[in-house]
PDB file of C-alpha atoms and ligand atoms in Angstrom:
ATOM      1  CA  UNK A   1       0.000   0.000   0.000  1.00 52.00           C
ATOM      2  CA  UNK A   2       1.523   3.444  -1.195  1.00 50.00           C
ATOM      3  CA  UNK A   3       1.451   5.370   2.127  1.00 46.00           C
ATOM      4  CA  UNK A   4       2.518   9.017   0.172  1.00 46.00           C
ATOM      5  CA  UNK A   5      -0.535  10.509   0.623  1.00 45.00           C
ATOM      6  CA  UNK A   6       0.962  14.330   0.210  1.00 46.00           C
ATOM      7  CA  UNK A   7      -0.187  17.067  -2.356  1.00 45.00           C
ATOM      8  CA  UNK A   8      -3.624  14.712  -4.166  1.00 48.00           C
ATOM      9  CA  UNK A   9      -6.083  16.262  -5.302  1.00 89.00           C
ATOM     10  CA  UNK A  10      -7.711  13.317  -5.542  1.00 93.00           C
ATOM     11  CA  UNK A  11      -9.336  12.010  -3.047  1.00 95.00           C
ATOM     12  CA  UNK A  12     -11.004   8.665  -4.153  1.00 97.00           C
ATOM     13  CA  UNK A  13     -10.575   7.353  -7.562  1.00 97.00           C
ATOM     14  CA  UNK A  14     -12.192   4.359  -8.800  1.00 98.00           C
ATOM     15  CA  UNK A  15     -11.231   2.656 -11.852  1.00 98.00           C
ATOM     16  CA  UNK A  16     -13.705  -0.141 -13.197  1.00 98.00           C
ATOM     17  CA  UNK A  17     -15.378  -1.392  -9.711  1.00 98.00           C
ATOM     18  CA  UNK A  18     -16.797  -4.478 -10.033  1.00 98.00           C
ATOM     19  CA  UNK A  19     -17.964  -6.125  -6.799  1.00 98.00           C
ATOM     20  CA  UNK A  20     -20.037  -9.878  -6.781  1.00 97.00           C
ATOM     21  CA  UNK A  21     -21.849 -11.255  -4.106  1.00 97.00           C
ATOM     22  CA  UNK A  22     -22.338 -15.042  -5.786  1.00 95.00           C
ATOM     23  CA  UNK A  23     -24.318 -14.465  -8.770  1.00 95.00           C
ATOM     24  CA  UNK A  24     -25.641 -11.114  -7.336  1.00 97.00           C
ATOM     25  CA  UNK A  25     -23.842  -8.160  -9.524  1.00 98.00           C
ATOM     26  CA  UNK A  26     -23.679  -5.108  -6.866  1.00 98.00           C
ATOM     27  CA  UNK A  27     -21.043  -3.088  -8.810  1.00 98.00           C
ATOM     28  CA  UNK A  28     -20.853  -3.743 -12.233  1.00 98.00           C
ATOM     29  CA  UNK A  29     -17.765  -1.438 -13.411  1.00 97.00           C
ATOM     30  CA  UNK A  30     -17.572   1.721 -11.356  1.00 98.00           C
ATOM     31  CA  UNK A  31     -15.314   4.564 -12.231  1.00 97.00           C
ATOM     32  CA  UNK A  32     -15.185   8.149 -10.369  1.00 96.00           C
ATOM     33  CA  UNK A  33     -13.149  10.085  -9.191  1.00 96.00           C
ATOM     34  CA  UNK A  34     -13.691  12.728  -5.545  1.00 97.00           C
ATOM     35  CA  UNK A  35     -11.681  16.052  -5.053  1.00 96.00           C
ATOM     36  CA  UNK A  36     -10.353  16.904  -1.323  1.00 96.00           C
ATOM     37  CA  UNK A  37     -13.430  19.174  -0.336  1.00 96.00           C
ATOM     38  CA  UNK A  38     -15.774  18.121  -2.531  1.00 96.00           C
ATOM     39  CA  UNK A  39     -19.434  16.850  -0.885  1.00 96.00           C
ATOM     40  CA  UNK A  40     -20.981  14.259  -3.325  1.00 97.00           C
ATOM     41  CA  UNK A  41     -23.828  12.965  -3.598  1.00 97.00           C
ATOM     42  CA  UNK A  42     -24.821   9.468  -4.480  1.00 97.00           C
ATOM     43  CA  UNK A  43     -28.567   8.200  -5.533  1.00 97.00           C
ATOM     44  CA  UNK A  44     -30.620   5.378  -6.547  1.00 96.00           C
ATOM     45  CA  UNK A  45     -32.924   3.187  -6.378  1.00 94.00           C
ATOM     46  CA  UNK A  46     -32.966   0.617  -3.259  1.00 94.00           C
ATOM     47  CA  UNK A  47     -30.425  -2.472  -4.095  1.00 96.00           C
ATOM     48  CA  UNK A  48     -28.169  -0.572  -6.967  1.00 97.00           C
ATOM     49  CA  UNK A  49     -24.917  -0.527  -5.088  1.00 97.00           C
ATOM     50  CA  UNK A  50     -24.852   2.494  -3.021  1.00 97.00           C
ATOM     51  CA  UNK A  51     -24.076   0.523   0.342  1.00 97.00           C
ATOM     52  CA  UNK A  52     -21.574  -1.492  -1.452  1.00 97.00           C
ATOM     53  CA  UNK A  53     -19.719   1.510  -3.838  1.00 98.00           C
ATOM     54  CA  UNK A  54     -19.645   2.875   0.064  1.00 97.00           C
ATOM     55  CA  UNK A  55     -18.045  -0.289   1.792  1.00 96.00           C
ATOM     56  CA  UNK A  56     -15.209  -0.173  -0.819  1.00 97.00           C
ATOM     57  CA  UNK A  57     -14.208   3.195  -0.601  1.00 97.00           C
ATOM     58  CA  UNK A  58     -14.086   2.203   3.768  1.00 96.00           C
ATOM     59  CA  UNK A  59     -12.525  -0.328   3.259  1.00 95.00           C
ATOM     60  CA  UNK A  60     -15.131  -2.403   4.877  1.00 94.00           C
ATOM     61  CA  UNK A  61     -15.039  -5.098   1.656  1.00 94.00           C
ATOM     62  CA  UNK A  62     -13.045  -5.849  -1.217  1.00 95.00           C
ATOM     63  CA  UNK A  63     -13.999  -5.203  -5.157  1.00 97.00           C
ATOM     64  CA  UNK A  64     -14.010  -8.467  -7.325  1.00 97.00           C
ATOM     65  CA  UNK A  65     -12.424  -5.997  -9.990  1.00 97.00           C
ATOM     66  CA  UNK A  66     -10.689  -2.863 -10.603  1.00 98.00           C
ATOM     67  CA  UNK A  67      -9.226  -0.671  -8.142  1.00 97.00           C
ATOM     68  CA  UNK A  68      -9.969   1.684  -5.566  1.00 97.00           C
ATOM     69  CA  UNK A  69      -7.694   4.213  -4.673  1.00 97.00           C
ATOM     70  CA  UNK A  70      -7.801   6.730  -1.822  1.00 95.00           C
ATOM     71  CA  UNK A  71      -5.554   9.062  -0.905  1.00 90.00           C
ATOM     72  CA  UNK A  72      -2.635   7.342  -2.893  1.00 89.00           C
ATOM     73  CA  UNK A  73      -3.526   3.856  -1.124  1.00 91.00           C
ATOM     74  CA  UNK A  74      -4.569   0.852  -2.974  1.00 95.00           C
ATOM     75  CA  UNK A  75      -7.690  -0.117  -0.864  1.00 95.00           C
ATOM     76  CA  UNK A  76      -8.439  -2.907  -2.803  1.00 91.00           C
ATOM     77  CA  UNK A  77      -4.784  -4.526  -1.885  1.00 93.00           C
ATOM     78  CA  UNK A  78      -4.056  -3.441   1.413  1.00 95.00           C
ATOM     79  CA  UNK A  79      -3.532  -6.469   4.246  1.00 95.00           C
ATOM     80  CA  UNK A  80      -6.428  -6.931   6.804  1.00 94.00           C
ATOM     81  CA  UNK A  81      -3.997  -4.776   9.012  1.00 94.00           C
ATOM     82  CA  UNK A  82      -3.562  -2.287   6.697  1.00 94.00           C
ATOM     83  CA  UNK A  83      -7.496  -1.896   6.426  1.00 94.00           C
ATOM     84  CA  UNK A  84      -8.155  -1.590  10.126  1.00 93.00           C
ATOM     85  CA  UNK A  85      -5.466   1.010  10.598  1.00 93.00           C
ATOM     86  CA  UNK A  86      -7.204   3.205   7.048  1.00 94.00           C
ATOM     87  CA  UNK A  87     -10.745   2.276   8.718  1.00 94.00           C
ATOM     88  CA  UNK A  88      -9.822   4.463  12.207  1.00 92.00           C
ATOM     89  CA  UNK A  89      -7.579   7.034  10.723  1.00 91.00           C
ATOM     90  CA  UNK A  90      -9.047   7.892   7.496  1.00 93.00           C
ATOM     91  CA  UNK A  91     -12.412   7.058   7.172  1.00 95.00           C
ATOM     92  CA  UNK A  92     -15.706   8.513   9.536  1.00 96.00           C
ATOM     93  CA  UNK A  93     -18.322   6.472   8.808  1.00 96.00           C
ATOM     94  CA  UNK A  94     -22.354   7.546   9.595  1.00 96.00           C
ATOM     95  CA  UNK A  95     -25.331   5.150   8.954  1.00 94.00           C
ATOM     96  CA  UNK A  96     -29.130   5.267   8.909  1.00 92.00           C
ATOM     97  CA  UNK A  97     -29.633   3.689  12.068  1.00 91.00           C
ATOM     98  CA  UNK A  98     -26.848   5.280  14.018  1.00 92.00           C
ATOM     99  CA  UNK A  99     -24.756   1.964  15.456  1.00 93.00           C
ATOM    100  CA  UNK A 100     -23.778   3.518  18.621  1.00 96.00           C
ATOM    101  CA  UNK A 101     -22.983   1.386  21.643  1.00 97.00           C
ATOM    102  CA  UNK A 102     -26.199   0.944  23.978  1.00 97.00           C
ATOM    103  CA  UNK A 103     -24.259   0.427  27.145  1.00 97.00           C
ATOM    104  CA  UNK A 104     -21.991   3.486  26.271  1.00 98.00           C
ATOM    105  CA  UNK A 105     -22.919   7.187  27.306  1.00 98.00           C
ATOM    106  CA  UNK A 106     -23.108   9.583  24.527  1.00 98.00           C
ATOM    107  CA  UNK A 107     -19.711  10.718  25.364  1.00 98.00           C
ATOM    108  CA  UNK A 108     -18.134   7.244  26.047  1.00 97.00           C
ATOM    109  CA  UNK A 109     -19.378   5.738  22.207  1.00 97.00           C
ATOM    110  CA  UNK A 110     -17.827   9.443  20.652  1.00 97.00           C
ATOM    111  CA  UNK A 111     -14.502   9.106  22.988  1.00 97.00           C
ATOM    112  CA  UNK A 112     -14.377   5.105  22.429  1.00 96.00           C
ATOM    113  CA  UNK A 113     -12.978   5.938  18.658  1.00 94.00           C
ATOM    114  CA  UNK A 114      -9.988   7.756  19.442  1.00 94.00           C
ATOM    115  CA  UNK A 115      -9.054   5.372  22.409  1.00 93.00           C
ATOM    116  CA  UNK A 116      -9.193   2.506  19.561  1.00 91.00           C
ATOM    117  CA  UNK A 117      -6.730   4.645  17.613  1.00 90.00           C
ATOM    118  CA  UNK A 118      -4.010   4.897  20.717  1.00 92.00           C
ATOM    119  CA  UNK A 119      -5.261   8.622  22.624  1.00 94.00           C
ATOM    120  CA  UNK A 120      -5.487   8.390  26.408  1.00 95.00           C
ATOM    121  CA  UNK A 121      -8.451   8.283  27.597  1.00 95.00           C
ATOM    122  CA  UNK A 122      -8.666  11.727  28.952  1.00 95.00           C
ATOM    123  CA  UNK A 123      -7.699  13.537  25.987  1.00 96.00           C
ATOM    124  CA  UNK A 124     -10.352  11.436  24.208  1.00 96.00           C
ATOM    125  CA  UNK A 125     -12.790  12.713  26.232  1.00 97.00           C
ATOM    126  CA  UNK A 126     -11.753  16.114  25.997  1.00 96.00           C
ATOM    127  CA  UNK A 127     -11.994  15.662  22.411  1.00 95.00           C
ATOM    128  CA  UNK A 128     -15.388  13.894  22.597  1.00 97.00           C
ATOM    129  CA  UNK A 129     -16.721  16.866  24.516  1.00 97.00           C
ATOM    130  CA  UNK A 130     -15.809  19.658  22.517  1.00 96.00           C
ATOM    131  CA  UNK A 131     -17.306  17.925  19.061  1.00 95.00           C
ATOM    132  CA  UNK A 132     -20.419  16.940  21.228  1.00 96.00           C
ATOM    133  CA  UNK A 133     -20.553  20.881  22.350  1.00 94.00           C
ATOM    134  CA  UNK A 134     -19.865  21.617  18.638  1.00 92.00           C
ATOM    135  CA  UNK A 135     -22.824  19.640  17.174  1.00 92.00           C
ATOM    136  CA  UNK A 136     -24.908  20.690  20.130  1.00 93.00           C
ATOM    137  CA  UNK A 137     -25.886  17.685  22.022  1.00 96.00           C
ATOM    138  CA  UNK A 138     -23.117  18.007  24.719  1.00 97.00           C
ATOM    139  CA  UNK A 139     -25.726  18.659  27.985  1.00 98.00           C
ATOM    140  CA  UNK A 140     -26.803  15.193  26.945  1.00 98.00           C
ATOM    141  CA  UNK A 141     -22.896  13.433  27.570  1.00 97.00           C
ATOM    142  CA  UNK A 142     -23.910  11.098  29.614  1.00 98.00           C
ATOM    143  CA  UNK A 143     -27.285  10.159  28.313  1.00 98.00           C
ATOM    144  CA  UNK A 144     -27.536   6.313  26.821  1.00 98.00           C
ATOM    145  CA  UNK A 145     -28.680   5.851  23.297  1.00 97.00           C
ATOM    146  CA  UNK A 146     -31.645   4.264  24.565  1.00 97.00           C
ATOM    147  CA  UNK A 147     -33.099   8.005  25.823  1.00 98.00           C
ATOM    148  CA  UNK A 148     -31.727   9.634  22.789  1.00 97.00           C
ATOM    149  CA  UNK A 149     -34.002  11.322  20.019  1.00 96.00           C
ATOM    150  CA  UNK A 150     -33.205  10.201  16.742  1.00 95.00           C
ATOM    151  CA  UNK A 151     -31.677  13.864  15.934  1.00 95.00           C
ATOM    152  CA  UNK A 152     -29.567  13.228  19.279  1.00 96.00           C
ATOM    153  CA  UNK A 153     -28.529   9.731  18.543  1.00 96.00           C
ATOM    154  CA  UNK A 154     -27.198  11.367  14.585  1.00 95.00           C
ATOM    155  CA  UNK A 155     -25.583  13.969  15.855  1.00 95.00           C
ATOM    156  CA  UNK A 156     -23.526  11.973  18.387  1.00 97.00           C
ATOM    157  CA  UNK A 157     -22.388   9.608  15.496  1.00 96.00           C
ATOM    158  CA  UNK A 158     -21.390  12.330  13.674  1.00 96.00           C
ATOM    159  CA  UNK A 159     -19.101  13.363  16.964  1.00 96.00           C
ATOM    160  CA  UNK A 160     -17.658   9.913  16.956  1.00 96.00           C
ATOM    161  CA  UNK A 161     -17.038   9.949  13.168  1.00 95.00           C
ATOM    162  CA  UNK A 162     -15.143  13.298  13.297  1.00 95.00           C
ATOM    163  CA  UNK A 163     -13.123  11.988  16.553  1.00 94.00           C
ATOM    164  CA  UNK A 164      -9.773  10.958  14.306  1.00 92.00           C
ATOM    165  CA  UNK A 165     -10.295  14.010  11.735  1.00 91.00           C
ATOM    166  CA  UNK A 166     -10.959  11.972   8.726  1.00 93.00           C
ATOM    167  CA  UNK A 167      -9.765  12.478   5.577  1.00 90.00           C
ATOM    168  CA  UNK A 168     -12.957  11.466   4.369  1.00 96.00           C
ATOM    169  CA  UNK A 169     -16.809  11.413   6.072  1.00 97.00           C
ATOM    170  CA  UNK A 170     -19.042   8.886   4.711  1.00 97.00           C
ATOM    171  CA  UNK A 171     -22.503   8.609   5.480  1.00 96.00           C
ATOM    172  CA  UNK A 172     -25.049   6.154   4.055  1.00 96.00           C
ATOM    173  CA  UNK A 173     -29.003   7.553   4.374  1.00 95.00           C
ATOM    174  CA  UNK A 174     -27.871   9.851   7.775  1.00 94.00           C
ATOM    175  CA  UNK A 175     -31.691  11.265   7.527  1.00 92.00           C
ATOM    176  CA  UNK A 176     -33.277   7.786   6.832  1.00 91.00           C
ATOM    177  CA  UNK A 177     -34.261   7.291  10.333  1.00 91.00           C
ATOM    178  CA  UNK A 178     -35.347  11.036  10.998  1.00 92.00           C
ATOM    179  CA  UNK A 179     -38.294  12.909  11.182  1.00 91.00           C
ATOM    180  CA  UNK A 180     -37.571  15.901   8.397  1.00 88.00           C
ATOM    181  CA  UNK A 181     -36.916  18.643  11.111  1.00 89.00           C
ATOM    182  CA  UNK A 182     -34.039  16.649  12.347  1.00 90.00           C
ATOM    183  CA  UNK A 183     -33.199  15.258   9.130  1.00 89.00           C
ATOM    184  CA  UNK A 184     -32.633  18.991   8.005  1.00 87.00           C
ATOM    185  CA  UNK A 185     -30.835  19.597  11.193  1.00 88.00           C
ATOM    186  CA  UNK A 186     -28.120  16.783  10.264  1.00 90.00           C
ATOM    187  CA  UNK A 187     -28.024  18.134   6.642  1.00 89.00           C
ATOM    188  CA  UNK A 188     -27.433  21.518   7.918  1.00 90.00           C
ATOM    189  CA  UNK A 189     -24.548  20.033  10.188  1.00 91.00           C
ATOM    190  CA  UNK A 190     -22.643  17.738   6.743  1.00 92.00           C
ATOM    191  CA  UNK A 191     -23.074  20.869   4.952  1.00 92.00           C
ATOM    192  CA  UNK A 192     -21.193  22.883   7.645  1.00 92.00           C
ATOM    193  CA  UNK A 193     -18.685  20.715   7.562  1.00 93.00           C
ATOM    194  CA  UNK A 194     -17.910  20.725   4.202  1.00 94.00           C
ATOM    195  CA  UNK A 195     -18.053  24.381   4.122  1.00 93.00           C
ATOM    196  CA  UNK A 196     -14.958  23.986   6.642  1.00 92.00           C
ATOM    197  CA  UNK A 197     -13.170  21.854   4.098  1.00 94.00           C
ATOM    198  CA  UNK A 198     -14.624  18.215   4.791  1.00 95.00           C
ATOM    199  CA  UNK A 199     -14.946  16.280   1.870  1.00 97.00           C
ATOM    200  CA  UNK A 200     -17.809  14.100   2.090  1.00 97.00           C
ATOM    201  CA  UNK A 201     -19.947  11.205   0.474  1.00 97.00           C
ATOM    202  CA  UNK A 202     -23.367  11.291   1.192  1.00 96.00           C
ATOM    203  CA  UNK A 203     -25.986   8.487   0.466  1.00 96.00           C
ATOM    204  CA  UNK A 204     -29.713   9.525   0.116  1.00 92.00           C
ATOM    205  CA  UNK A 205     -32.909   9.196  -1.108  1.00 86.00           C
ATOM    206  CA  UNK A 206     -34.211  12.668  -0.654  1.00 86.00           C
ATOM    207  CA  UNK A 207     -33.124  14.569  -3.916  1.00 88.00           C
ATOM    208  CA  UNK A 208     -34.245  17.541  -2.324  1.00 84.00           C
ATOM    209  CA  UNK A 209     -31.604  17.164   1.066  1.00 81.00           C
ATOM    210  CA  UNK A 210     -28.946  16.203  -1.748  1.00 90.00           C
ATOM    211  CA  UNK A 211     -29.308  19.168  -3.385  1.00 89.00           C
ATOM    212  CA  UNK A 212     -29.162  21.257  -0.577  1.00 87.00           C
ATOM    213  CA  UNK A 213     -25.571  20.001   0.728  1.00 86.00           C
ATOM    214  CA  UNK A 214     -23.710  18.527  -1.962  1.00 94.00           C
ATOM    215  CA  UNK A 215     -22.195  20.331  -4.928  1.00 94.00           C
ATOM    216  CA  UNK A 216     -22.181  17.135  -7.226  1.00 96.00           C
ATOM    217  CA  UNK A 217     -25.089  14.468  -7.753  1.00 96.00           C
ATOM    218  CA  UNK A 218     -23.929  11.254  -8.717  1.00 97.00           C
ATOM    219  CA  UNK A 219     -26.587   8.156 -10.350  1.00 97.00           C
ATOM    220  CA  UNK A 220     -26.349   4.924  -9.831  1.00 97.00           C
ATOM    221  CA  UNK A 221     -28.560   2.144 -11.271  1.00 97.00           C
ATOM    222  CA  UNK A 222     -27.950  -1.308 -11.130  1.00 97.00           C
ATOM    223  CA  UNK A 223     -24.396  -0.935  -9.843  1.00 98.00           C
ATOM    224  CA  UNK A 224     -23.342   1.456 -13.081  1.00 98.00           C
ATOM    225  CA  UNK A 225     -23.138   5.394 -12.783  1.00 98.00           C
ATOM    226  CA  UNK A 226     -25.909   6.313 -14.889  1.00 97.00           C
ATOM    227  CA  UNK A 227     -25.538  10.108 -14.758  1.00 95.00           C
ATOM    228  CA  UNK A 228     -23.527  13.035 -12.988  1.00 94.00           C
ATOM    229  CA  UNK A 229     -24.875  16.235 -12.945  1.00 91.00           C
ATOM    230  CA  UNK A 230     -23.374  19.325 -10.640  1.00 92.00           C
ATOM    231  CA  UNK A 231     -25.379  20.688  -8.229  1.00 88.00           C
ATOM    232  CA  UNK A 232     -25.674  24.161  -6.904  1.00 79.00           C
ATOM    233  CA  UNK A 233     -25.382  24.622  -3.590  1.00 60.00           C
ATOM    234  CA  UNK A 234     -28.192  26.506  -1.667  1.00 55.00           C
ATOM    235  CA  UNK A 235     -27.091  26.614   1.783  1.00 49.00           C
TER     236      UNK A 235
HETATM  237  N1  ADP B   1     -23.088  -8.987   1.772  1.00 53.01           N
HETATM  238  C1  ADP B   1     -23.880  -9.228   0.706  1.00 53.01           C
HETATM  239  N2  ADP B   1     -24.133 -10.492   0.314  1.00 53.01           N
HETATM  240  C2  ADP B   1     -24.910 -10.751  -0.749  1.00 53.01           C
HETATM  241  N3  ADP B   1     -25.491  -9.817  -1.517  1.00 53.01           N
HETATM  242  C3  ADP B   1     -25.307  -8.534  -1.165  1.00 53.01           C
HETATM  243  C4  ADP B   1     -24.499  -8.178  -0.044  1.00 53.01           C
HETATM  244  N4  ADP B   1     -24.479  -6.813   0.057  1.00 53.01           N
HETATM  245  C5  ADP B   1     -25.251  -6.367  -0.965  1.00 53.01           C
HETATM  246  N5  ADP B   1     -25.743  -7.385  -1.695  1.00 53.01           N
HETATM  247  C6  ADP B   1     -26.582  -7.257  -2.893  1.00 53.01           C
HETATM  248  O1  ADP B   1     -25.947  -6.333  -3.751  1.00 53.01           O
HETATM  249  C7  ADP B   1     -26.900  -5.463  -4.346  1.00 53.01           C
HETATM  250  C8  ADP B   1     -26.588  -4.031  -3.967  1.00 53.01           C
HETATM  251  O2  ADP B   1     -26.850  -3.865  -2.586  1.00 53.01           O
HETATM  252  P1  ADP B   1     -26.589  -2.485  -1.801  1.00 53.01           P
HETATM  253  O3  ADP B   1     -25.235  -2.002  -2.124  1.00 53.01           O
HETATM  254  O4  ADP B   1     -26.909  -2.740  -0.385  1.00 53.01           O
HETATM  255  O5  ADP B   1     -27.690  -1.525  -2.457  1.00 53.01           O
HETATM  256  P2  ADP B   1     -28.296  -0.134  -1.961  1.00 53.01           P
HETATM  257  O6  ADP B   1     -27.476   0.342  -0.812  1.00 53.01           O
HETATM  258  O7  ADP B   1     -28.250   0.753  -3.154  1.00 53.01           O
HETATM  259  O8  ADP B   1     -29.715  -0.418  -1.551  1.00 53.01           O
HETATM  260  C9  ADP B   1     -28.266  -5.951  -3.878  1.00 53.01           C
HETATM  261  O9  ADP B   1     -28.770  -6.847  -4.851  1.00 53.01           O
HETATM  262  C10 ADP B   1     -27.945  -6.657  -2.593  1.00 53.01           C
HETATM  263  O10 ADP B   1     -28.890  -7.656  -2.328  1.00 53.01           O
HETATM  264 MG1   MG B   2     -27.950   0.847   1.135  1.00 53.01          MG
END
């Protein structure tokens, strides 16, 4: 794995994706290519590949063909080792249904990501606080998922996703589990961040939340890109 990550442009390139599940065809040839502090937006129906063109770009799975390339490293090739390192360092990740710890506070599931990646725990939870403060949720610290309002529960993953300042913030249907007030309210929050430089991949359904934070729509239908159309951004 090329580790020279300095001076690209480029943050994610992908060159012929092809991913198979048996006979199931999730990818079927995938190229694009990301710029550092672009937001992008991918859509499409339900089962054409948007989890899985997401998964290879974390790392979280290997493409059957062609290559994915971030930052200057070979995702595709890099060991199991490799992967795990790139998962915590370079990647956030946010889903749909949040996949925060139950039996963690608010504060412990946010701090828990930069203790995985070596920081004491004390500066992690310095760390944790001030992102929880900076998304708004930090009088609720020490609240449990469990009493957390959808909004709430987003907002902390999106604390625990920024913990290791990733090069790249993923998030696969962030709003699919919220009502459209707090769906907004995360929206408003990716779009923030990418106005401070975060480049970002964003999963939805909701053409009208894609169009609102990302500056670049890409199509996908039946793992192919099917269009690409820029998008302007009104914040
Ligand atoms: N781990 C897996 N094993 C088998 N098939 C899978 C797996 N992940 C995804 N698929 C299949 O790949 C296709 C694309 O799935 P996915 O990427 O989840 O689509 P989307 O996120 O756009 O709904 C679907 O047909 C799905 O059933
Ligand atoms: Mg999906």
């Amino acid at each position: 794995m090329v580790t020279d990550d300095s001076a690209h442009d480029t943050v994610v390139r992908l060159d012929g994706v092809h991913k198979e599940y048996g006979a199931t065809t999730a990818l079927a040839g995938v190229s694009l290519e990301i710029g550092a502090g672009e937001a992008v937006a991918v859509m499409g129906p339900s089962g054409c590949g948007k989890t899985t063109l997401l998964n290879m770009i974390a790392g979280l799975d290997r493409p059957t063909g062609g290559s994915v390339v971030v930052h200057g490293e070979n995702v595709g090739e890099a060991s199991e080792k490799e992967l795990a390192l790139y998962r915590r360092h370079r990647i956030g990740m946010i889903f749909q249904f949040f996949n925060l710890i139950d039996d963690l506070s608010a504060l412990d599931n946010v701090a828990l990501a930069a203790q995985l990646t070596g920081t004491p725990a004390r500066q992690a939870r310095r760390r944790g606080l001030e992102l929880l403060d900076e998304l708004g949720v930090a009088d609720r610290r020490n609240a449990y998922p469990a009493v957390l309002s959808g909004g709430e529960r987003q907002r902390v993953a999106v604390a625990r996703a920024l913990m290791n300042r990733p090069a790249l913030l993923l998030a696969d249907e962030p709003t699919g589990a919220l009502d459209s007030r707090a769906g907004e309210q995360v929206m408003d929050l990716l779009l923030d961040l990418n106005q401070i430089g975060q480049t970002l991949i964003l999963v939805t359904h909701d053409a009208r939340l894609a169009r609102r934070c990302a500056g670049r729509l890409i199509e996908l239908a039946d793992g192919r890109v099917t269009g690409e159309q820029a998008l302007e951004v009104s914040a």
